[in-house]
Amino acid sequence: MTIPDCHQAHPLLSAAIDGELDPAAQAALDRHLAGCDDCRKALEEQKAFRDTLRSVLTRHQAPDGLHARLMASLPEEKPQPTVSSRPRRRWSHGAWAGSALALAASIVLFVSVPSHQDEMTRELVAAHVRSLMPGHLIDVPSSDQHTVKPWFNGRVDLSPPVPDLSEAGFPLLGGRLDYIEERPSAVLVYGRRQHRINLFVWPEPGRDRAVGQTQRNGYTVLSWRQGDIAYAAVSDLAAEELADFRRLWQGKAQEGP
Amino acid sequence: MPHVDAAFNLAAWLVRNPADAEDVMQDAMLRAYRFFPSCREDTARAWVLRIVRNACYDWLAAKRGHVVVGFADVDPLDTDGARFTADVFSGPAEDPESILLRENRRDLLNAMVAALPEEFREVLVLREMEELSYKEIADIVGIPQGTVMSRLSRARAMLMRDWKARDDHS
C-alpha cells in the first residue's frame, strides 16, 4: 500500500485511536505518521480529547428498583387456573364463582393479548416509521439492482430478487438491513412520488400464504409468504397503489433478472 | 433483563430524559422477554442494546407525531439537550450561555454530546461509554462497519470543533 498523504490519513486517525484499522491501513498510516509532524500532533490531540470526553460523560444510573418494576410489568408465565386447584368434591357456589371468574379472565386475556399478526403489523409499521428518520432509510443507496442484490450477501440468509420497477414509476432507492421479531430481514426501498415503500424479505419456513392486508396508523401492510420466504410491503400510499406495486414486484421477481 | 444499567444509560442518552427512558425500558423489556430464549450469553449485551435502541426510536417517532426531522433542523447546541443535561447534573435548569460562563467543562461537553444528531450520538455513546467494538456497534445500529467508522470520526470532529470554538471564546 502506498503511503497516504495528510488528506487521506486524517479520516483514519479516529479509527486508529480505537485500534480498529485493519493491519494494512494501520501500517500505511504509521509510515505516514513517521514523516508528518502535523498528523502526529492531530493524533495526539484526538487521543487527549477522547480521554477527556470519556472522563466527563455522565453515566445515567438506572433508578433504584427499575429492574424489579420491569420484572413486575411482565405478563405472568402461566396464569394459575382458579378452579382446578381446588379439591374436587362437588359443585359449590364457590366453584361456580371461580369458574365464572376464570371465564371472565380468559375473555379479558383473549381481548387484550394482541394476536401474532397484530404484533407483526405493529413491528413492521414501527420499522417503517423508524426508517424515515434521518440516516436510517438506506444502508446501500443505489438505483442499480446489481449493486443492491449482492450487498445482502452475508448480511441476511437469503438473496432477495431485486427487480427494477422504475418504468412503472416505482424507482429503486436502495437496500437496508433491519430486524423483524429480532431476526435480520433484507429491506428493499422503493419510491413513489414523495412516498417510500419498504419491502421486507426474510426467511420463514411454512406453507405459502396468500396476500393479506392490514392497516395501522395510516400505513398499509401487505404480507404474503412463498417458498419459505416471507414478504411484507409497508407504505403510507393508498392501499390500491401499494397493491399495484405488489403485483408488479411479484410479477417481475418471478420473471428473474 | 440482563445489562439493565447499560441499557438504561443508552436510553437516557437517546431520548434525553430519564423519566421517558424508563417508559422506553418497559417497552423494550416486553420485546426482550418475547425473544429472550433465542439469545446466547456472549451476544446478550449487544442484543439487549439493539432492542432498547429500536424502542427509543419508536418512542421518539411517536412523540414527534411521525414528523421526519431533517439534518438542517438540528441546532448544533439545541436547548433541549443542554437543558436536559443541566437539569440532571447540576440541579436547576441553565441555558448554554451560563454554563459557558461558568466554564464548566463537564456540563458543556455533556450538553454538546446530547445535542449531536442522533445517528452520531448513538455510535459515540456505544463507543465511549460501553467501549464496544465497531463490529458490535454495527450489529446494534444495523449499519456497515465502515459507516460506524465514518460516523464516529465525524462525531468526534464536530465535538472537537465546537469545543475548540468555545475555548477560543473564553
CSV table of C-alpha atoms in Angstrom, one decimal:
chain,number,residue,atom,x,y,z
A,1,MET,CA,0.0,0.0,0.0
A,2,THR,CA,1.3,3.4,-0.9
A,3,ILE,CA,2.0,6.0,1.8
A,4,PRO,CA,-1.2,8.1,2.2
A,5,ASP,CA,-1.0,11.9,2.2
A,6,CYS,CA,-2.4,14.0,5.0
A,7,HIS,CA,-5.7,14.3,3.3
A,8,GLN,CA,-6.1,10.5,3.2
A,9,ALA,CA,-4.5,10.0,6.6
A,10,HIS,CA,-6.8,12.3,8.5
A,11,PRO,CA,-10.1,10.3,8.4
A,12,LEU,CA,-8.1,7.2,9.6
A,13,LEU,CA,-7.0,8.8,12.9
A,14,SER,CA,-10.2,8.3,14.7
A,15,ALA,CA,-10.3,4.5,13.9
A,16,ALA,CA,-6.6,4.3,14.7
A,17,ILE,CA,-7.2,5.6,18.2
A,18,ASP,CA,-9.8,2.8,18.6
A,19,GLY,CA,-7.4,0.2,17.3
A,20,GLU,CA,-10.0,-0.6,14.6
A,21,LEU,CA,-7.9,-0.2,11.5
A,22,ASP,CA,-7.0,-3.3,9.5
A,23,PRO,CA,-3.3,-4.2,9.7
A,24,ALA,CA,-2.6,-2.9,6.1
A,25,ALA,CA,-4.2,0.5,6.7
A,26,GLN,CA,-2.6,0.8,10.2
A,27,ALA,CA,0.8,0.1,8.6
A,28,ALA,CA,0.3,2.7,5.9
A,29,LEU,CA,-0.8,5.2,8.4
A,30,ASP,CA,2.2,4.5,10.6
A,31,ARG,CA,4.5,5.1,7.7
A,32,HIS,CA,2.8,8.5,7.0
A,33,LEU,CA,2.9,9.5,10.7
A,34,ALA,CA,6.6,8.7,10.9
A,35,GLY,CA,7.3,11.6,8.5
A,36,CYS,CA,4.4,14.0,9.3
A,37,ASP,CA,4.5,16.2,12.4
A,38,ASP,CA,1.1,17.7,11.7
A,39,CYS,CA,-0.7,14.4,11.6
A,40,ARG,CA,1.1,13.1,14.7
A,41,LYS,CA,0.0,16.2,16.5
A,42,ALA,CA,-3.6,15.8,15.3
A,43,LEU,CA,-3.5,12.1,16.5
A,44,GLU,CA,-2.3,13.2,20.0
A,45,GLU,CA,-4.9,15.9,20.1
A,46,GLN,CA,-7.7,13.5,19.3
A,47,LYS,CA,-6.5,11.0,21.8
A,48,ALA,CA,-6.4,13.6,24.5
A,49,PHE,CA,-9.9,14.8,23.6
A,50,ARG,CA,-11.2,11.2,23.6
A,51,ASP,CA,-9.7,10.7,27.1
A,52,THR,CA,-11.3,14.0,28.4
A,53,LEU,CA,-14.7,13.0,26.9
A,54,ARG,CA,-14.6,9.6,28.5
A,55,SER,CA,-13.7,11.0,31.8
A,56,VAL,CA,-16.6,13.5,31.9
A,57,LEU,CA,-19.5,11.7,30.1
A,58,THR,CA,-22.3,11.1,32.6
A,59,ARG,CA,-23.4,7.5,33.0
A,60,HIS,CA,-27.1,7.6,33.7
A,61,GLN,CA,-27.8,5.3,36.6
A,62,ALA,CA,-30.9,3.1,36.3
A,63,PRO,CA,-33.2,4.3,39.1
A,64,ASP,CA,-33.4,2.1,42.2
A,65,GLY,CA,-36.0,-0.6,41.8
A,66,LEU,CA,-36.2,-0.2,38.0
A,67,HIS,CA,-35.2,-3.9,37.5
A,68,ALA,CA,-37.9,-5.0,39.9
A,69,ARG,CA,-40.5,-2.8,38.2
A,70,LEU,CA,-39.6,-4.2,34.8
A,71,MET,CA,-39.9,-7.7,36.1
A,72,ALA,CA,-43.3,-6.9,37.6
A,73,SER,CA,-44.5,-5.5,34.3
A,74,LEU,CA,-44.1,-8.8,32.5
A,75,PRO,CA,-47.1,-11.0,31.7
A,76,GLU,CA,-47.4,-13.9,34.1
A,77,GLU,CA,-45.9,-17.0,32.6
A,78,LYS,CA,-48.7,-19.4,33.5
A,79,PRO,CA,-51.9,-18.0,34.8
A,80,GLN,CA,-53.0,-20.2,37.6
A,81,PRO,CA,-56.4,-21.8,36.9
A,82,THR,CA,-58.8,-20.7,39.6
A,83,VAL,CA,-60.9,-23.8,39.7
A,84,SER,CA,-58.8,-26.9,39.1
A,85,SER,CA,-56.6,-26.3,42.0
A,86,ARG,CA,-59.5,-26.8,44.4
A,87,PRO,CA,-60.2,-30.1,45.8
A,88,ARG,CA,-62.8,-31.7,43.6
A,89,ARG,CA,-65.8,-32.5,45.7
A,90,ARG,CA,-69.0,-31.3,44.2
A,91,TRP,CA,-70.1,-28.1,42.6
A,92,SER,CA,-70.4,-25.4,45.2
A,93,HIS,CA,-71.2,-21.7,44.9
A,94,GLY,CA,-67.5,-21.1,45.3
A,95,ALA,CA,-66.6,-23.3,42.4
A,96,TRP,CA,-69.2,-21.6,40.2
A,97,ALA,CA,-68.0,-18.2,41.2
A,98,GLY,CA,-64.5,-19.4,40.5
A,99,SER,CA,-65.2,-20.8,37.1
A,100,ALA,CA,-67.1,-17.6,36.2
A,101,LEU,CA,-64.0,-15.7,37.2
A,102,ALA,CA,-61.8,-17.9,35.2
A,103,LEU,CA,-64.1,-17.5,32.2
A,104,ALA,CA,-64.1,-13.7,32.6
A,105,ALA,CA,-60.3,-13.8,33.0
A,106,SER,CA,-59.9,-15.8,29.8
A,107,ILE,CA,-62.2,-13.4,27.9
A,108,VAL,CA,-60.1,-10.4,29.1
A,109,LEU,CA,-57.0,-12.3,28.1
A,110,PHE,CA,-58.4,-13.1,24.7
A,111,VAL,CA,-59.3,-9.4,24.1
A,112,SER,CA,-56.2,-7.8,25.5
A,113,VAL,CA,-53.4,-10.0,24.2
A,114,PRO,CA,-52.6,-8.9,20.7
A,115,SER,CA,-52.5,-11.7,18.1
A,116,HIS,CA,-49.3,-12.6,16.5
A,117,GLN,CA,-50.5,-10.9,13.3
A,118,ASP,CA,-51.2,-7.6,15.1
A,119,GLU,CA,-47.9,-7.7,16.8
A,120,MET,CA,-46.2,-8.3,13.4
A,121,THR,CA,-48.1,-5.4,11.8
A,122,ARG,CA,-47.0,-3.2,14.7
A,123,GLU,CA,-43.4,-4.2,14.3
A,124,LEU,CA,-43.4,-3.7,10.5
A,125,VAL,CA,-45.0,-0.2,10.8
A,126,ALA,CA,-42.6,0.8,13.6
A,127,ALA,CA,-39.7,-0.3,11.5
A,128,HIS,CA,-41.1,1.6,8.5
A,129,VAL,CA,-41.5,4.8,10.6
A,130,ARG,CA,-38.0,4.4,12.1
A,131,SER,CA,-36.6,4.1,8.6
A,132,LEU,CA,-38.0,7.5,7.7
A,133,MET,CA,-35.9,9.2,10.4
A,134,PRO,CA,-32.7,10.9,9.1
A,135,GLY,CA,-29.9,8.5,8.3
A,136,HIS,CA,-32.0,5.3,8.8
A,137,LEU,CA,-33.6,4.6,5.5
A,138,ILE,CA,-30.9,3.2,3.4
A,139,ASP,CA,-27.5,1.4,4.0
A,140,VAL,CA,-26.7,0.9,0.4
A,141,PRO,CA,-28.1,3.8,-1.7
A,142,SER,CA,-28.4,2.7,-5.3
A,143,SER,CA,-30.9,2.6,-8.1
A,144,ASP,CA,-29.0,-0.3,-9.6
A,145,GLN,CA,-30.4,-3.7,-8.8
A,146,HIS,CA,-27.0,-5.3,-9.5
A,147,THR,CA,-25.5,-3.2,-6.7
A,148,VAL,CA,-28.3,-3.8,-4.1
A,149,LYS,CA,-28.7,-7.5,-4.6
A,150,PRO,CA,-25.1,-8.6,-3.8
A,151,TRP,CA,-25.0,-6.2,-0.8
A,152,PHE,CA,-27.2,-8.5,1.1
A,153,ASN,CA,-24.8,-11.4,0.7
A,154,GLY,CA,-23.5,-12.5,4.1
A,155,ARG,CA,-25.8,-10.0,5.9
A,156,VAL,CA,-29.0,-12.0,5.7
A,157,ASP,CA,-29.7,-15.7,5.0
A,158,LEU,CA,-31.3,-15.1,1.6
A,159,SER,CA,-30.7,-13.3,-1.6
A,160,PRO,CA,-33.9,-11.4,-2.5
A,161,PRO,CA,-34.9,-10.7,-6.1
A,162,VAL,CA,-34.3,-7.0,-6.8
A,163,PRO,CA,-36.5,-6.2,-9.8
A,164,ASP,CA,-36.2,-2.8,-11.5
A,165,LEU,CA,-39.7,-1.1,-11.5
A,166,SER,CA,-38.6,2.4,-12.4
A,167,GLU,CA,-40.5,2.3,-15.7
A,168,ALA,CA,-43.7,1.7,-13.8
A,169,GLY,CA,-43.0,4.7,-11.5
A,170,PHE,CA,-41.5,2.8,-8.6
A,171,PRO,CA,-37.8,3.6,-8.7
A,172,LEU,CA,-35.4,1.5,-6.6
A,173,LEU,CA,-33.8,3.8,-3.9
A,174,GLY,CA,-31.6,1.2,-2.2
A,175,GLY,CA,-31.4,-1.5,0.4
A,176,ARG,CA,-31.1,-1.9,4.2
A,177,LEU,CA,-30.8,-4.5,6.9
A,178,ASP,CA,-33.5,-4.3,9.5
A,179,TYR,CA,-34.8,-6.6,12.2
A,180,ILE,CA,-38.3,-8.1,12.4
A,181,GLU,CA,-39.1,-10.0,15.5
A,182,GLU,CA,-35.4,-9.7,16.3
A,183,ARG,CA,-34.4,-11.6,13.2
A,184,PRO,CA,-32.5,-10.0,10.3
A,185,SER,CA,-34.6,-9.0,7.3
A,186,ALA,CA,-33.5,-7.7,4.0
A,187,VAL,CA,-35.3,-4.5,3.1
A,188,LEU,CA,-35.7,-3.1,-0.4
A,189,VAL,CA,-36.6,0.6,-0.5
A,190,TYR,CA,-38.7,1.8,-3.5
A,191,GLY,CA,-40.0,5.3,-4.1
A,192,ARG,CA,-43.4,6.5,-5.4
A,193,ARG,CA,-43.5,10.3,-5.9
A,194,GLN,CA,-42.5,11.6,-2.5
A,195,HIS,CA,-43.6,8.4,-0.7
A,196,ARG,CA,-41.5,5.5,0.4
A,197,ILE,CA,-42.2,1.8,0.2
A,198,ASN,CA,-40.2,-0.6,2.5
A,199,LEU,CA,-40.4,-4.2,1.2
A,200,PHE,CA,-39.2,-6.6,4.0
A,201,VAL,CA,-38.0,-10.0,2.9
A,202,TRP,CA,-37.0,-12.6,5.4
A,203,PRO,CA,-36.7,-16.4,5.6
A,204,GLU,CA,-39.7,-18.0,7.3
A,205,PRO,CA,-40.4,-21.7,6.7
A,206,GLY,CA,-44.0,-22.6,6.3
A,207,ARG,CA,-46.8,-23.1,3.8
A,208,ASP,CA,-47.4,-20.4,1.2
A,209,ARG,CA,-49.8,-17.7,2.3
A,210,ALA,CA,-51.9,-15.5,0.1
A,211,VAL,CA,-51.6,-11.8,0.3
A,212,GLY,CA,-53.2,-10.3,3.4
A,213,GLN,CA,-53.8,-6.6,4.0
A,214,THR,CA,-53.7,-4.8,7.4
A,215,GLN,CA,-53.9,-1.1,8.3
A,216,ARG,CA,-52.3,0.7,11.2
A,217,ASN,CA,-51.9,4.4,12.0
A,218,GLY,CA,-52.5,5.3,8.3
A,219,TYR,CA,-50.0,2.8,7.0
A,220,THR,CA,-50.8,-0.2,4.9
A,221,VAL,CA,-49.1,-3.5,5.3
A,222,LEU,CA,-49.4,-6.2,2.6
A,223,SER,CA,-47.8,-9.5,3.6
A,224,TRP,CA,-47.5,-12.9,2.0
A,225,ARG,CA,-45.3,-16.0,2.1
A,226,GLN,CA,-44.0,-18.0,-0.8
A,227,GLY,CA,-41.4,-20.8,-0.8
A,228,ASP,CA,-40.3,-20.4,2.8
A,229,ILE,CA,-39.8,-16.7,2.4
A,230,ALA,CA,-42.0,-14.1,4.0
A,231,TYR,CA,-42.6,-10.7,2.3
A,232,ALA,CA,-44.2,-7.5,3.7
A,233,ALA,CA,-44.6,-4.2,1.9
A,234,VAL,CA,-45.3,-1.2,4.1
A,235,SER,CA,-46.1,2.3,2.9
A,236,ASP,CA,-48.4,5.3,3.5
A,237,LEU,CA,-49.5,5.0,-0.1
A,238,ALA,CA,-53.2,4.3,-0.8
A,239,ALA,CA,-53.9,0.6,-0.4
A,240,GLU,CA,-54.7,0.2,-4.1
A,241,GLU,CA,-51.5,1.8,-5.2
A,242,LEU,CA,-49.5,-0.4,-2.8
A,243,ALA,CA,-51.4,-3.4,-4.2
A,244,ASP,CA,-50.3,-2.3,-7.7
A,245,PHE,CA,-46.7,-2.2,-6.5
A,246,ARG,CA,-47.0,-5.7,-5.0
A,247,ARG,CA,-48.4,-7.2,-8.2
A,248,LEU,CA,-45.7,-5.6,-10.4
A,249,TRP,CA,-43.0,-6.5,-8.0
A,250,GLN,CA,-44.0,-10.1,-7.7
A,251,GLY,CA,-44.5,-10.4,-11.5
A,252,LYS,CA,-41.1,-9.0,-12.2
A,253,ALA,CA,-39.4,-11.0,-9.4
A,254,GLN,CA,-40.7,-14.3,-10.9
A,255,GLU,CA,-39.5,-13.4,-14.3
A,256,GLY,CA,-36.0,-13.2,-12.9
A,257,PRO,CA,-33.4,-10.6,-13.8
B,1,MET,CA,-33.3,-8.1,31.8
B,2,PRO,CA,-29.5,-8.5,31.8
B,3,HIS,CA,-27.3,-5.4,31.2
B,4,VAL,CA,-30.1,-3.2,32.5
B,5,ASP,CA,-27.6,-0.4,33.5
B,6,ALA,CA,-26.0,-0.2,30.1
B,7,ALA,CA,-29.5,-0.3,28.5
B,8,PHE,CA,-30.8,2.5,30.7
B,9,ASN,CA,-27.8,4.7,30.1
B,10,LEU,CA,-28.2,4.3,26.3
B,11,ALA,CA,-32.0,5.0,26.5
B,12,ALA,CA,-31.4,8.1,28.6
B,13,TRP,CA,-28.8,9.4,26.1
B,14,LEU,CA,-31.1,8.7,23.1
B,15,VAL,CA,-34.4,10.1,24.4
B,16,ARG,CA,-32.6,12.7,26.6
B,17,ASN,CA,-34.9,12.4,29.6
B,18,PRO,CA,-34.7,9.8,32.4
B,19,ALA,CA,-38.4,9.6,33.0
B,20,ASP,CA,-39.0,8.9,29.3
B,21,ALA,CA,-36.1,6.4,29.3
B,22,GLU,CA,-37.9,4.4,32.0
B,23,ASP,CA,-41.0,4.2,29.8
B,24,VAL,CA,-38.9,3.1,26.9
B,25,MET,CA,-37.3,0.4,29.1
B,26,GLN,CA,-40.8,-1.0,29.9
B,27,ASP,CA,-41.5,-1.3,26.2
B,28,ALA,CA,-38.1,-2.8,25.4
B,29,MET,CA,-38.4,-5.3,28.3
B,30,LEU,CA,-41.6,-6.7,26.8
B,31,ARG,CA,-39.9,-7.1,23.4
B,32,ALA,CA,-36.8,-8.7,25.0
B,33,TYR,CA,-39.0,-11.0,27.1
B,34,ARG,CA,-40.7,-12.4,24.0
B,35,PHE,CA,-37.5,-13.3,22.3
B,36,PHE,CA,-35.0,-13.9,25.1
B,37,PRO,CA,-34.8,-17.7,24.8
B,38,SER,CA,-33.2,-17.4,21.4
B,39,CYS,CA,-30.3,-15.4,22.7
B,40,ARG,CA,-26.8,-16.6,23.6
B,41,GLU,CA,-25.0,-15.1,26.6
B,42,ASP,CA,-22.0,-13.8,24.7
B,43,THR,CA,-24.2,-11.7,22.4
B,44,ALA,CA,-26.7,-10.7,25.1
B,45,ARG,CA,-25.5,-7.2,25.7
B,46,ALA,CA,-25.5,-6.2,22.0
B,47,TRP,CA,-28.9,-7.9,21.6
B,48,VAL,CA,-30.4,-6.0,24.6
B,49,LEU,CA,-28.9,-2.7,23.4
B,50,ARG,CA,-30.3,-3.2,20.0
B,51,ILE,CA,-33.8,-3.8,21.3
B,52,VAL,CA,-33.5,-0.7,23.6
B,53,ARG,CA,-32.2,1.4,20.7
B,54,ASN,CA,-35.1,0.4,18.5
B,55,ALA,CA,-37.6,1.1,21.3
B,56,CYS,CA,-36.0,4.6,21.7
B,57,TYR,CA,-36.5,5.4,18.0
B,58,ASP,CA,-40.1,4.1,18.0
B,59,TRP,CA,-40.8,6.2,21.1
B,60,LEU,CA,-39.1,9.3,19.5
B,61,ALA,CA,-41.1,8.8,16.3
B,62,ALA,CA,-44.3,8.5,18.2
B,63,LYS,CA,-43.5,11.7,20.2
B,64,ARG,CA,-42.7,13.6,17.0
B,65,GLY,CA,-46.0,12.6,15.5
B,66,HIS,CA,-44.1,10.9,12.7
B,67,VAL,CA,-42.6,14.2,11.5
B,68,VAL,CA,-39.3,13.5,10.0
B,69,VAL,CA,-36.6,15.9,11.2
B,70,GLY,CA,-34.1,16.8,8.6
B,71,PHE,CA,-30.4,17.4,9.3
B,72,ALA,CA,-30.7,21.2,8.8
B,73,ASP,CA,-33.3,21.3,11.6
B,74,VAL,CA,-30.9,20.2,14.3
B,75,ASP,CA,-29.4,23.0,16.2
B,76,PRO,CA,-25.8,22.2,16.9
B,77,LEU,CA,-26.4,23.1,20.6
B,78,ASP,CA,-30.1,22.8,20.9
B,79,THR,CA,-31.6,24.0,24.2
B,80,ASP,CA,-33.4,20.7,24.8
B,81,GLY,CA,-30.2,18.8,25.0
B,82,ALA,CA,-28.4,21.5,27.1
B,83,ARG,CA,-31.3,21.9,29.5
B,84,PHE,CA,-31.7,18.1,29.9
B,85,THR,CA,-28.1,17.6,30.9
B,86,ALA,CA,-28.1,20.8,33.1
B,87,ASP,CA,-31.3,19.5,34.8
B,88,VAL,CA,-29.9,16.2,35.6
B,89,PHE,CA,-26.4,17.0,36.6
B,90,SER,CA,-26.4,20.4,38.2
B,91,GLY,CA,-29.8,21.0,39.7
B,92,PRO,CA,-31.8,23.9,38.3
B,93,ALA,CA,-32.0,24.5,34.6
B,94,GLU,CA,-29.4,26.6,33.0
B,95,ASP,CA,-29.0,27.8,29.5
B,96,PRO,CA,-25.9,27.0,27.5
B,97,GLU,CA,-24.6,30.5,27.8
B,98,SER,CA,-24.5,30.5,31.6
B,99,ILE,CA,-23.0,27.0,31.5
B,100,LEU,CA,-20.3,28.5,29.3
B,101,LEU,CA,-19.8,31.4,31.7
B,102,ARG,CA,-19.1,29.1,34.5
B,103,GLU,CA,-16.7,27.3,32.1
B,104,ASN,CA,-17.8,24.0,33.5
B,105,ARG,CA,-16.1,21.6,31.2
B,106,ARG,CA,-18.2,18.6,32.3
B,107,ASP,CA,-21.6,20.2,31.8
B,108,LEU,CA,-20.6,21.7,28.5
B,109,LEU,CA,-19.2,18.5,27.0
B,110,ASN,CA,-22.2,16.5,28.1
B,111,ALA,CA,-24.5,19.2,26.6
B,112,MET,CA,-22.6,19.1,23.4
B,113,VAL,CA,-22.9,15.3,23.1
B,114,ALA,CA,-26.6,15.5,24.0
B,115,ALA,CA,-27.1,18.0,21.1
B,116,LEU,CA,-25.4,15.8,18.5
B,117,PRO,CA,-27.8,14.5,15.8
B,118,GLU,CA,-28.9,11.1,17.0
B,119,GLU,CA,-27.1,8.9,14.4
B,120,PHE,CA,-23.9,10.4,15.6
B,121,ARG,CA,-24.9,10.4,19.3
B,122,GLU,CA,-25.7,6.7,19.4
B,123,VAL,CA,-22.4,5.5,17.9
B,124,LEU,CA,-20.5,7.8,20.2
B,125,VAL,CA,-22.3,6.7,23.4
B,126,LEU,CA,-21.8,3.0,22.4
B,127,ARG,CA,-18.1,3.5,21.7
B,128,GLU,CA,-17.0,5.9,24.5
B,129,MET,CA,-19.3,4.6,27.3
B,130,GLU,CA,-19.8,1.0,26.5
B,131,GLU,CA,-16.5,0.6,24.8
B,132,LEU,CA,-18.0,-1.7,22.2
B,133,SER,CA,-16.1,-2.8,19.0
B,134,TYR,CA,-17.1,-1.4,15.6
B,135,LYS,CA,-18.5,-4.8,14.8
B,136,GLU,CA,-20.7,-4.8,17.8
B,137,ILE,CA,-21.9,-1.2,17.2
B,138,ALA,CA,-22.6,-2.1,13.5
B,139,ASP,CA,-24.8,-5.0,14.7
B,140,ILE,CA,-26.7,-2.9,17.2
B,141,VAL,CA,-27.3,0.1,14.9
B,142,GLY,CA,-27.8,-2.1,11.8
B,143,ILE,CA,-25.2,-0.3,9.6
B,144,PRO,CA,-22.0,-1.4,7.9
B,145,GLN,CA,-18.8,-1.2,10.0
B,146,GLY,CA,-17.4,1.4,7.6
B,147,THR,CA,-20.3,3.6,8.4
B,148,VAL,CA,-19.6,3.2,12.1
B,149,MET,CA,-16.1,4.3,11.4
B,150,SER,CA,-17.1,7.4,9.4
B,151,ARG,CA,-19.9,8.4,11.8
B,152,LEU,CA,-17.6,8.2,14.8
B,153,SER,CA,-14.9,10.1,13.0
B,154,ARG,CA,-17.4,12.9,12.1
B,155,ALA,CA,-19.0,12.9,15.6
B,156,ARG,CA,-15.6,13.4,17.2
B,157,ALA,CA,-14.6,16.1,14.6
B,158,MET,CA,-17.9,18.0,15.3
B,159,LEU,CA,-17.3,17.9,19.0
B,160,MET,CA,-13.7,18.9,18.8
B,161,ARG,CA,-14.5,21.8,16.5
B,162,ASP,CA,-17.2,23.1,18.8
B,163,TRP,CA,-15.1,22.5,21.9
B,164,LYS,CA,-12.2,24.5,20.4
B,165,ALA,CA,-14.5,27.3,19.3
B,166,ARG,CA,-15.8,27.6,22.9
B,167,ASP,CA,-12.3,27.5,24.2
B,168,ASP,CA,-11.2,30.3,21.9
B,169,HIS,CA,-14.0,32.5,23.2
B,170,SER,CA,-13.1,32.3,26.8
